[in-house]
Each structure stands twice: as structure tokens, then as C-alpha cells.
Short mmCIF file of C-alpha atoms in Angstrom, two decimals:
data_model
loop_
_atom_site.label_atom_id
_atom_site.label_comp_id
_atom_site.label_asym_id
_atom_site.label_seq_id
_atom_site.Cartn_x
_atom_site.Cartn_y
_atom_site.Cartn_z
CA MET T 1 88.38 42.43 6.71
CA LYS T 2 91.67 40.53 6.98
CA ARG T 3 91.50 36.80 6.19
CA ILE T 4 93.49 34.54 8.52
CA ALA T 5 94.83 31.02 8.01
CA VAL T 6 95.56 29.00 11.16
CA VAL T 7 98.35 26.42 10.88
CA THR T 8 98.79 24.36 14.02
CA THR T 9 99.92 21.09 15.53
CA ILE T 10 96.80 20.49 17.62
CA TYR T 11 93.56 22.30 18.50
CA ARG T 12 91.89 21.30 21.73
CA TYR T 13 91.06 22.66 25.19
CA LEU T 14 93.80 24.88 26.69
CA THR T 15 96.26 24.44 23.83
CA HIS T 16 97.95 27.53 22.45
CA ALA T 17 95.95 27.21 19.23
CA GLN T 18 92.71 27.32 21.20
CA HIS T 19 93.91 30.31 23.26
CA PHE T 20 94.95 32.35 20.22
CA ALA T 21 92.62 31.32 17.40
CA ASP T 22 89.51 31.49 19.60
CA ARG T 23 90.22 35.17 20.24
CA PHE T 24 90.12 35.87 16.51
CA LEU T 25 86.84 33.96 16.32
CA VAL T 26 84.97 35.59 19.23
CA GLY T 27 87.11 38.52 20.40
CA TYR T 28 88.95 39.16 23.65
CA PRO T 29 89.13 41.62 26.57
CA LYS T 30 91.34 44.61 25.86
CA GLU T 31 91.84 47.69 28.02
CA GLY T 32 88.55 47.19 29.87
CA LYS T 33 86.40 46.49 26.81
CA TRP T 34 85.45 43.49 24.70
CA HIS T 35 87.40 43.81 21.48
CA ARG T 36 86.48 42.07 18.21
CA PRO T 37 89.25 42.08 15.60
CA ASN T 38 88.22 43.12 12.10
CA MET T 39 89.55 39.77 10.94
CA LYS T 40 88.13 36.38 10.02
CA VAL T 41 89.57 32.89 10.30
CA VAL T 42 88.88 31.38 6.88
CA SER T 43 90.97 28.20 6.89
CA MET T 44 92.85 25.85 9.17
CA PHE T 45 95.42 23.07 9.07
CA VAL T 46 95.73 20.76 12.10
CA ASP T 47 98.53 18.20 12.12
CA GLN T 48 97.17 15.95 14.89
CA LYS T 49 93.56 15.36 15.91
CA PRO T 50 93.47 13.31 19.11
CA GLU T 51 90.46 12.82 21.35
CA GLY T 52 89.12 16.23 22.34
CA ASP T 53 89.98 17.89 19.02
CA GLN T 54 87.97 21.10 18.61
CA SER T 55 88.91 22.07 15.06
CA GLN T 56 85.91 20.54 13.29
CA ASP T 57 83.47 21.93 15.85
CA ARG T 58 84.98 25.40 15.48
CA ALA T 59 84.86 25.08 11.68
CA ARG T 60 81.14 24.24 11.75
CA GLU T 61 80.35 27.00 14.23
CA PHE T 62 82.33 29.77 12.52
CA GLY T 63 82.13 28.75 8.87
CA PHE T 64 85.70 27.97 7.86
CA THR T 65 87.28 24.84 6.35
CA VAL T 66 89.90 22.52 7.83
CA TYR T 67 92.18 21.51 4.95
CA PRO T 68 94.48 18.46 4.74
CA THR T 69 97.63 20.41 3.73
CA ILE T 70 99.21 23.76 4.55
CA ALA T 71 99.28 24.80 0.88
CA GLU T 72 95.54 24.20 0.55
CA THR T 73 94.98 26.09 3.80
CA LEU T 74 96.80 29.19 2.54
CA ARG T 75 95.04 28.95 -0.83
CA CYS T 76 91.65 28.08 0.70
CA GLY T 77 91.41 25.18 -1.72
CA GLY T 78 92.12 27.33 -4.79
CA ASP T 79 95.10 27.99 -7.03
CA LYS T 80 96.55 31.14 -5.37
CA ILE T 81 97.13 32.35 -1.86
CA ALA T 82 93.80 33.58 -0.53
CA VAL T 83 94.64 34.81 2.98
CA ASP T 84 96.14 37.98 4.40
CA ALA T 85 98.00 36.49 7.37
CA VAL T 86 99.09 33.20 8.95
CA LEU T 87 98.73 32.24 12.61
CA LEU T 88 101.34 29.48 13.04
CA ILE T 89 101.20 27.61 16.34
CA GLY T 90 103.52 24.64 16.73
CA GLU T 91 102.96 23.85 20.39
CA HIS T 92 101.39 20.80 22.09
CA GLY T 93 100.79 17.42 20.51
CA GLU T 94 102.81 14.20 20.44
CA TYR T 95 106.22 14.80 18.87
CA PRO T 96 109.65 13.22 19.45
CA HIS T 97 112.35 14.58 21.76
CA ASN T 98 116.05 14.83 21.06
CA GLU T 99 118.96 13.99 23.37
CA MET T 100 118.73 17.44 24.99
CA SER T 101 115.04 16.91 25.89
CA GLN T 102 113.87 19.44 23.31
CA VAL T 103 110.48 18.70 21.78
CA LEU T 104 110.91 18.60 18.02
CA TYR T 105 107.85 20.62 17.13
CA PRO T 106 107.58 21.14 13.35
CA ARG T 107 107.47 24.95 13.46
CA TYR T 108 110.28 25.27 10.91
CA GLU T 109 108.67 22.72 8.60
CA PHE T 110 105.28 24.47 8.80
CA PHE T 111 106.94 27.83 8.19
CA LYS T 112 108.82 26.55 5.14
CA GLU T 113 105.57 25.18 3.68
CA CYS T 114 104.15 28.70 3.98
CA VAL T 115 107.27 30.21 2.39
CA LYS T 116 106.98 27.75 -0.51
CA VAL T 117 103.45 29.02 -1.20
CA PHE T 118 104.66 32.64 -0.96
CA GLU T 119 107.38 31.95 -3.52
CA GLU T 120 105.17 30.00 -5.91
CA ASP T 121 102.31 32.52 -5.78
CA GLU T 122 104.60 35.59 -5.70
CA ARG T 123 102.84 37.04 -2.68
CA ALA T 124 103.93 36.96 0.96
CA VAL T 125 101.80 37.73 4.02
CA PRO T 126 102.65 38.30 7.71
CA ILE T 127 103.27 35.28 9.95
CA PHE T 128 103.02 34.97 13.72
CA ASN T 129 105.07 32.02 15.03
CA ASP T 130 104.27 30.98 18.59
CA LYS T 131 107.15 30.69 21.10
CA HIS T 132 110.57 29.51 19.84
CA LEU T 133 111.13 29.94 16.15
CA SER T 134 112.67 26.47 16.27
CA TYR T 135 114.54 24.17 18.65
CA SER T 136 117.46 24.68 16.23
CA PHE T 137 119.17 28.07 15.91
CA GLU T 138 120.20 27.23 12.34
CA LYS T 139 116.58 26.63 11.37
CA ALA T 140 115.38 29.66 13.33
CA LYS T 141 117.87 31.92 11.55
CA GLU T 142 116.71 30.65 8.18
CA MET T 143 113.15 31.56 9.14
CA VAL T 144 114.11 35.14 10.02
CA ASP T 145 116.23 35.38 6.86
CA ASP T 146 113.24 34.21 4.79
CA ALA T 147 111.08 36.96 6.26
CA HIS T 148 113.68 39.59 5.35
CA ARG T 149 114.28 38.09 1.91
CA LEU T 150 110.58 38.00 0.98
CA ASN T 151 109.79 41.20 2.91
CA PHE T 152 106.96 39.99 5.12
CA GLY T 153 106.30 40.80 8.76
CA LEU T 154 107.34 38.15 11.28
CA LEU T 155 106.42 38.17 14.95
CA ALA T 156 107.28 35.37 17.35
CA GLY T 157 107.82 34.45 20.96
CA SER T 158 106.28 34.25 24.40
CA SER T 159 103.37 36.05 26.01
CA LEU T 160 105.43 36.99 29.09
CA PRO T 161 107.06 40.11 27.59
CA VAL T 162 103.62 41.59 26.81
CA THR T 163 101.58 40.58 29.85
CA TRP T 164 100.88 42.91 32.79
CA ARG T 165 103.67 43.58 35.25
CA LEU T 166 103.29 43.79 39.01
CA PRO T 167 104.35 46.52 39.62
CA ASP T 168 104.02 48.25 36.25
CA VAL T 169 107.68 49.09 35.62
CA ASP T 170 110.07 49.13 32.70
CA LEU T 171 113.71 50.03 32.17
CA PRO T 172 114.60 53.30 30.45
CA LEU T 173 115.79 52.77 26.90
CA GLY T 174 119.57 53.11 26.85
CA CYS T 175 120.02 52.55 30.58
CA GLU T 176 123.28 51.24 32.03
CA LEU T 177 122.81 47.81 33.61
CA GLU T 178 125.09 46.07 36.08
CA ASP T 179 123.27 42.77 36.61
CA ALA T 180 119.99 40.93 36.03
CA LEU T 181 118.41 37.85 37.56
CA MET T 182 115.24 36.05 36.47
CA VAL T 183 113.33 33.46 38.50
CA GLY T 184 111.30 30.91 36.57
CA VAL T 185 109.53 27.62 37.17
CA GLY T 186 108.50 24.61 35.12
CA GLY T 187 110.22 22.15 32.87
CA SER T 188 112.60 22.35 29.95
CA ASP T 189 112.33 23.28 27.24
CA PRO T 190 108.86 24.82 27.29
CA MET T 191 109.02 26.94 30.44
CA ASP T 192 112.67 27.98 30.62
CA TYR T 193 112.09 29.48 27.16
CA HIS T 194 109.35 31.75 28.59
CA ALA T 195 111.64 32.83 31.42
CA LEU T 196 114.59 33.56 29.14
CA GLU T 197 112.50 35.72 26.81
CA ALA T 198 110.97 37.60 29.74
CA MET T 199 114.47 38.39 30.98
CA GLN T 200 115.57 39.33 27.47
CA CYS T 201 112.76 41.87 27.00
CA MET T 202 114.19 43.72 30.01
CA VAL T 203 117.94 43.55 29.39
CA GLU T 204 117.69 44.38 25.67
CA ARG T 205 116.92 47.97 26.71
CA ARG T 206 120.46 48.51 27.98
CA LYS T 207 122.81 51.06 26.49
CA GLY T 208 123.88 50.17 22.94
CA GLY T 209 120.96 47.85 22.22
CA GLU T 210 121.25 44.11 21.86
CA THR T 211 124.65 42.83 20.77
CA GLY T 212 124.22 39.06 20.97
CA VAL T 213 125.43 36.32 23.30
CA ALA T 214 129.12 35.38 23.62
CA ALA T 215 128.88 32.36 25.91
CA VAL T 216 126.50 30.34 28.09
CA GLN T 217 126.61 27.75 30.83
CA LEU T 218 123.86 25.71 32.47
CA ILE T 219 124.43 24.08 35.86
CA ASP T 220 122.13 22.06 38.12
CA GLY T 221 121.74 20.94 41.72
CA ASP T 222 123.93 21.95 44.64
CA GLU T 223 126.37 23.70 42.29
CA VAL T 224 123.69 26.38 41.82
CA TRP T 225 123.69 27.28 45.54
CA LYS T 226 127.47 27.10 45.64
CA SER T 227 127.78 29.50 42.71
CA GLY T 228 125.46 31.95 44.48
CA LYS T 229 127.48 31.89 47.66
CA GLU T 230 130.60 32.50 45.56
CA GLY T 231 128.97 35.58 44.02
CA ARG T 232 128.39 34.31 40.50
CA TRP T 233 124.79 35.43 40.83
CA SER T 234 123.33 37.99 43.20
CA MET T 235 121.49 37.03 46.38
CA GLU T 236 120.33 40.65 46.57
CA LEU T 237 118.63 40.31 43.17
CA LEU T 238 117.11 36.95 44.13
CA GLU T 239 115.63 38.56 47.23
CA ALA T 240 114.26 41.43 45.11
CA ALA T 241 112.73 39.02 42.61
CA PHE T 242 111.17 36.92 45.39
CA SER T 243 109.68 40.09 46.89
CA ARG T 244 107.40 40.31 43.82
CA SER T 245 106.14 36.73 43.98
CA ASP T 246 102.53 36.06 44.97
CA THR T 247 103.14 32.33 45.34
CA PRO T 248 105.86 31.55 47.91
CA CYS T 249 105.61 27.87 48.77
CA GLY T 250 106.41 25.90 51.91
CA LEU T 251 105.49 27.71 55.13
CA THR T 252 103.27 30.19 53.30
CA ASP T 253 101.26 27.32 51.80
CA GLU T 254 101.03 25.64 55.19
CA ASP T 255 99.76 28.49 57.35
CA GLY T 256 99.83 31.71 55.32
CA ARG T 257 102.83 33.27 57.03
CA THR T 258 104.95 35.87 55.27
CA GLN T 259 108.52 34.68 54.95
CA ASP T 260 112.00 35.59 53.78
CA MET T 261 112.74 32.33 51.98
CA ILE T 262 116.46 33.02 51.73
CA ALA T 263 117.02 34.06 55.34
CA ASN T 264 115.00 31.20 56.81
CA GLY T 265 116.55 28.65 54.46
CA GLU T 266 113.22 27.43 53.05
CA ILE T 267 114.51 27.85 49.52
CA TYR T 268 117.13 25.15 50.06
CA ARG T 269 114.56 22.74 51.49
CA LEU T 270 111.90 23.35 48.84
CA VAL T 271 113.94 23.29 45.64
CA ASP T 272 115.11 19.74 44.95
CA ASN T 273 117.02 20.44 41.75
CA PRO T 274 117.70 24.11 40.98
CA SER T 275 119.15 25.15 37.63
CA ALA T 276 121.15 28.25 36.73
CA TYR T 277 121.45 29.55 33.19
CA PHE T 278 124.40 31.93 32.88
CA ILE T 279 124.26 34.26 29.87
CA GLU T 280 127.34 36.31 28.85
CA TYR T 281 126.62 38.97 26.24
CA ASN T 282 129.00 40.31 23.59
CA ASP T 283 129.14 43.72 25.28
CA GLY T 284 130.30 42.20 28.58
CA PHE T 285 126.94 42.28 30.36
CA LYS T 286 125.94 39.12 32.26
CA ALA T 287 122.51 37.84 33.31
CA THR T 288 121.26 34.75 35.14
CA LEU T 289 118.09 32.68 34.99
CA LEU T 290 117.33 30.55 38.05
CA MET T 291 114.72 27.82 37.56
CA LEU T 292 113.50 27.16 41.10
CA ASN T 293 110.71 24.60 41.01
CA GLY T 294 109.19 24.23 44.45
CA ALA T 295 110.01 27.70 45.76
CA VAL T 296 107.46 29.84 43.89
CA ARG T 297 104.95 29.38 41.06
CA ASP T 298 105.37 32.63 39.14
CA TYR T 299 107.97 34.48 37.04
CA CYS T 300 109.82 37.44 38.50
CA VAL T 301 112.87 39.49 37.53
CA ALA T 302 115.23 41.88 39.29
CA VAL T 303 117.69 44.21 37.56
CA LYS T 304 120.48 46.36 38.97
CA LEU T 305 120.93 49.74 37.28
CA LYS T 306 124.16 51.64 37.55
CA ASP T 307 124.23 54.13 40.47
CA GLU T 308 120.77 53.00 41.67
CA PRO T 309 120.81 51.53 45.20
CA VAL T 310 117.53 49.61 44.89
CA PRO T 311 117.02 47.01 42.12
CA VAL T 312 114.11 47.32 39.70
CA SER T 313 111.95 44.22 40.14
CA THR T 314 108.61 42.97 38.89
CA GLN T 315 106.40 39.94 38.34
CA PHE T 316 105.26 38.93 34.86
CA PHE T 317 101.61 38.39 35.70
CA LEU T 318 100.06 35.11 34.52
CA THR T 319 96.29 35.07 34.87
CA PRO T 320 94.51 31.78 35.65
CA THR T 321 92.89 29.19 33.40
CA PRO T 322 90.72 28.68 31.54
CA ASN T 323 90.53 32.20 30.11
CA VAL T 324 94.29 32.85 30.37
CA THR T 325 93.86 36.52 29.51
CA TYR T 326 97.62 37.13 29.34
CA SER T 327 97.45 35.36 25.97
CA ALA T 328 95.04 38.10 24.89
CA CYS T 329 97.87 40.58 25.47
CA LEU T 330 99.88 38.69 22.87
CA VAL T 331 96.92 38.43 20.51
CA SER T 332 96.70 42.23 20.48
CA LYS T 333 100.30 42.31 19.18
CA ILE T 334 99.50 39.63 16.60
CA GLU T 335 96.52 41.67 15.48
CA GLU T 336 98.79 44.70 15.06
CA LEU T 337 101.13 42.62 12.89
CA PHE T 338 98.28 41.34 10.74
CA GLU T 339 96.72 44.79 10.37
CA THR T 340 99.86 46.76 9.54
CA GLY T 341 102.22 44.12 8.16
CA ASP T 342 104.91 45.24 10.61
CA ALA T 343 105.93 43.46 13.82
CA PRO T 344 105.68 45.64 16.96
CA TYR T 345 109.02 44.21 18.14
CA PRO T 346 111.74 42.38 16.23
CA ALA T 347 111.76 38.63 15.65
CA GLU T 348 115.50 38.81 16.31
CA ARG T 349 114.66 38.80 20.04
CA THR T 350 113.04 35.40 19.66
CA LEU T 351 115.86 34.26 17.38
CA LEU T 352 118.44 35.12 20.03
CA VAL T 353 116.49 33.48 22.84
CA SER T 354 115.85 30.36 20.74
CA GLY T 355 119.59 29.98 20.14
CA THR T 356 120.52 30.84 23.71
CA LEU T 357 118.25 28.12 25.08
CA GLU T 358 119.57 25.56 22.60
CA SER T 359 123.14 26.37 23.63
CA CYS T 360 122.28 26.20 27.35
CA LEU T 361 120.75 22.76 26.90
CA MET T 362 123.82 21.73 24.93
CA SER T 363 125.95 22.91 27.87
CA ARG T 364 124.01 20.62 30.19
CA HIS T 365 124.20 17.72 27.72
CA GLN T 366 127.98 18.10 27.49
CA GLY T 367 128.49 18.02 31.25
CA HIS T 368 127.57 21.58 32.26
CA VAL T 369 130.51 23.12 30.41
CA ARG T 370 130.80 26.76 29.44
CA LEU T 371 130.18 27.10 25.71
CA GLU T 372 131.27 30.01 23.58
CA THR T 373 128.55 30.98 21.13
CA PRO T 374 129.92 33.06 18.25
CA HIS T 375 126.91 32.04 16.15
CA LEU T 376 124.65 34.02 18.50
CA ASN T 377 125.94 37.32 17.16
CA VAL T 378 122.36 38.62 16.86
CA LYS T 379 122.07 42.40 16.97
CA TYR T 380 118.87 44.42 17.12
CA ARG T 381 117.30 47.51 18.62
CA PRO T 382 114.31 47.08 20.94
CA PRO T 383 111.19 49.19 20.38
CA ALA T 384 111.34 52.62 21.99
CA GLU T 385 107.99 52.15 23.70
CA SER T 386 107.39 49.27 26.08
CA GLN T 387 105.08 46.61 24.64
CA HIS T 388 103.68 45.16 27.89
CA ALA T 389 100.03 45.55 28.85
CA GLN T 390 99.40 48.56 31.03
CA ARG T 391 95.62 48.89 31.21
#
């Protein structure tokens, strides 16, 4: 039975730590059955324990210890590393923001504490790092480099690439893409990260594999609509993405009517401050993320394949609280990492998205300028088989 250490910022109701660690404690639904991992949480580090903290209650119920330091957590209070894997969740809690409104979660710092133990004890174990590797591309790259240097499996990122899709579609590996548009909702930088990685898991399957990002630009407000009318992003793809949404707002909320939000102009009334993230890849491909708070409440993508008249479009299905079973889809990938030592898809995807988001926010901070990004020369091959939930 694999022994798991949980290293997290905070552990209370509906935090990521609660979503993920609880599933290793009690199991989770998988492919129509209740699945119990052959794994045991044996130790935990929690950085902040505000009102509602659940870590001590979970420790009493399931028989593990909450330690005061990360080193003690990995060593279970002893002299040598005593776990087989680390579940690192640096999300939620009270942490400072920088000038670009990024939350400075200590994921990098937690990760480096783990690496220090690996080096001192001459044994490295797999790590799952939730969401961004870091708000800083430089720190994120060091994390990936550490994993390669010490030869341990590293998995990271969002649950959107592995949740169910409505409809259940994927892009053929090696396909030729002409355009892609993602629709997302929520604030920055937590939710635009999810949307960018969902888009990335689709476009990385294009011919030649991932080549990295050459330049980005982030614009806001009326300039977003103007850029659409000028053809910088595709109205056809926006319509295709909207066609997959289950949550159109405005008139549909009011009286249930079906609506074409672009044709009837509702989109312009509902979205107070749209944002467009323009991503230019090294191979010449371009993709766009539109954050459209007020129009819909879900995440949808549309992609134009060469010589195909109808775009491929789908919704990344987010199940409701409190069970949030789409997080179980990600836990199944984490379990695979912990069991085999190998990540089911490369951490370089998350590395690229982490850096892309940082550069987009820098574009906004510098007055919405286009920024060239030679540092985002991140190349990788996506897995041959799709990793999203299908049953």
C-alpha cells in the first residue's frame, strides 16, 4: 500500500485539499463504481488553520499525524523519508497578491522543501502539484527541471482537461488546426488559468506537437468586441462554443427561452468587462481565450480543423458542489502517477500554461501591449490517448 504525504496551504470545506485528499481517505466514484485507492494518507502539513479547519478532525478519524514542518511530514517524524508520494496543494488561504493580481501561493516554496528532503535522504518520490506550478515561470521551470534532475514523476495542473466533455469529442493526434477559441468565466488568476489549460489540452494535439508560445496580448473592455468585428478572433467559433453551453444567462435565466446570444446582442449587454487573451505559438498557430463573465457560467471550446466545414466544439463539464466529482477525474490521474511513478501527461503542459498566463497578465499590467515571449520555448508531445473521462 502506497503511503501518501499531503502538503497544503489550507484544509477545510470545499478547498482543493479537501476535494483531493478526502478521495484518498474514503475513495471516489470511478466509471460507475466506488473506487478505493490502495493508498493511505499517513501524514499532513497544513500552512494555515483558520476557523473551519478540518485537518485535525481528519487526522483523528483516519489515523494520520499533522506535522509542523514539511520535512517532518515527508519523514513521518523520523530521520528518513517515509512516504511513497506527495500530494501538494497550494490553493486557497490568505496570501498576498502582486501588482498583476496574482495570488502568491507558496507552491514553489513547498515543492523546494520536498526536493530538499529528496536530496538529503537520497530518495525521490512522485509529486502532484495542483494547478499552476507557480505564479512565476522562472520558478515553475525550476520545479520541472528538479523533477527531471532527480528523476521523479511530476504531474500538475487543472481538472478541466480530464473531466467529462459534452459531447465526448477529442482532436485527432497530429491534426492540422486553423483556429481555436475558448470561452471561460471567473476571475484572474484562478479561473483564467483553468480556461487556458483546457484550451491547451486541445490545441497541443496539432501537427508537430507543442512548440511553445512566441507572443501574447491581453485586452479588456470594448476593445475585445472591436477586435472580434475586425476578425482577430472568430465569431463563428464563439457561436460554436456557445452552442455547447448549458448556462446561457440573461433572457434564458428570465424565462427559459433558447437564444442566439450573438445575433440578439445579449452578449454585449450581459458582459460588462470582457477580456481576450491572444496566444501566438512558435509554429504560427494562434488561439484565443475569451473571459465572458455574465454571458455563461461554464467552459466551452471550439476548434477549426483544416478542410472541415464545421468546428469541433465541446463543454468541459463541471459537476456541482459539494461532491465536485470532476475533481475525482483528476484524482484518478494522480493515483496513476503515485502507483506507477510516471505522469499520464507531461508537466510541461502546465509549465507552458503557467508562463503564458503570467505573460498575459504582464501584458495587461503594461497597458495591454503585445509581448514577445522567447522564454516560453516549451516543447513537448501530448499523450497519444486522450486523458479525459469517458465513462
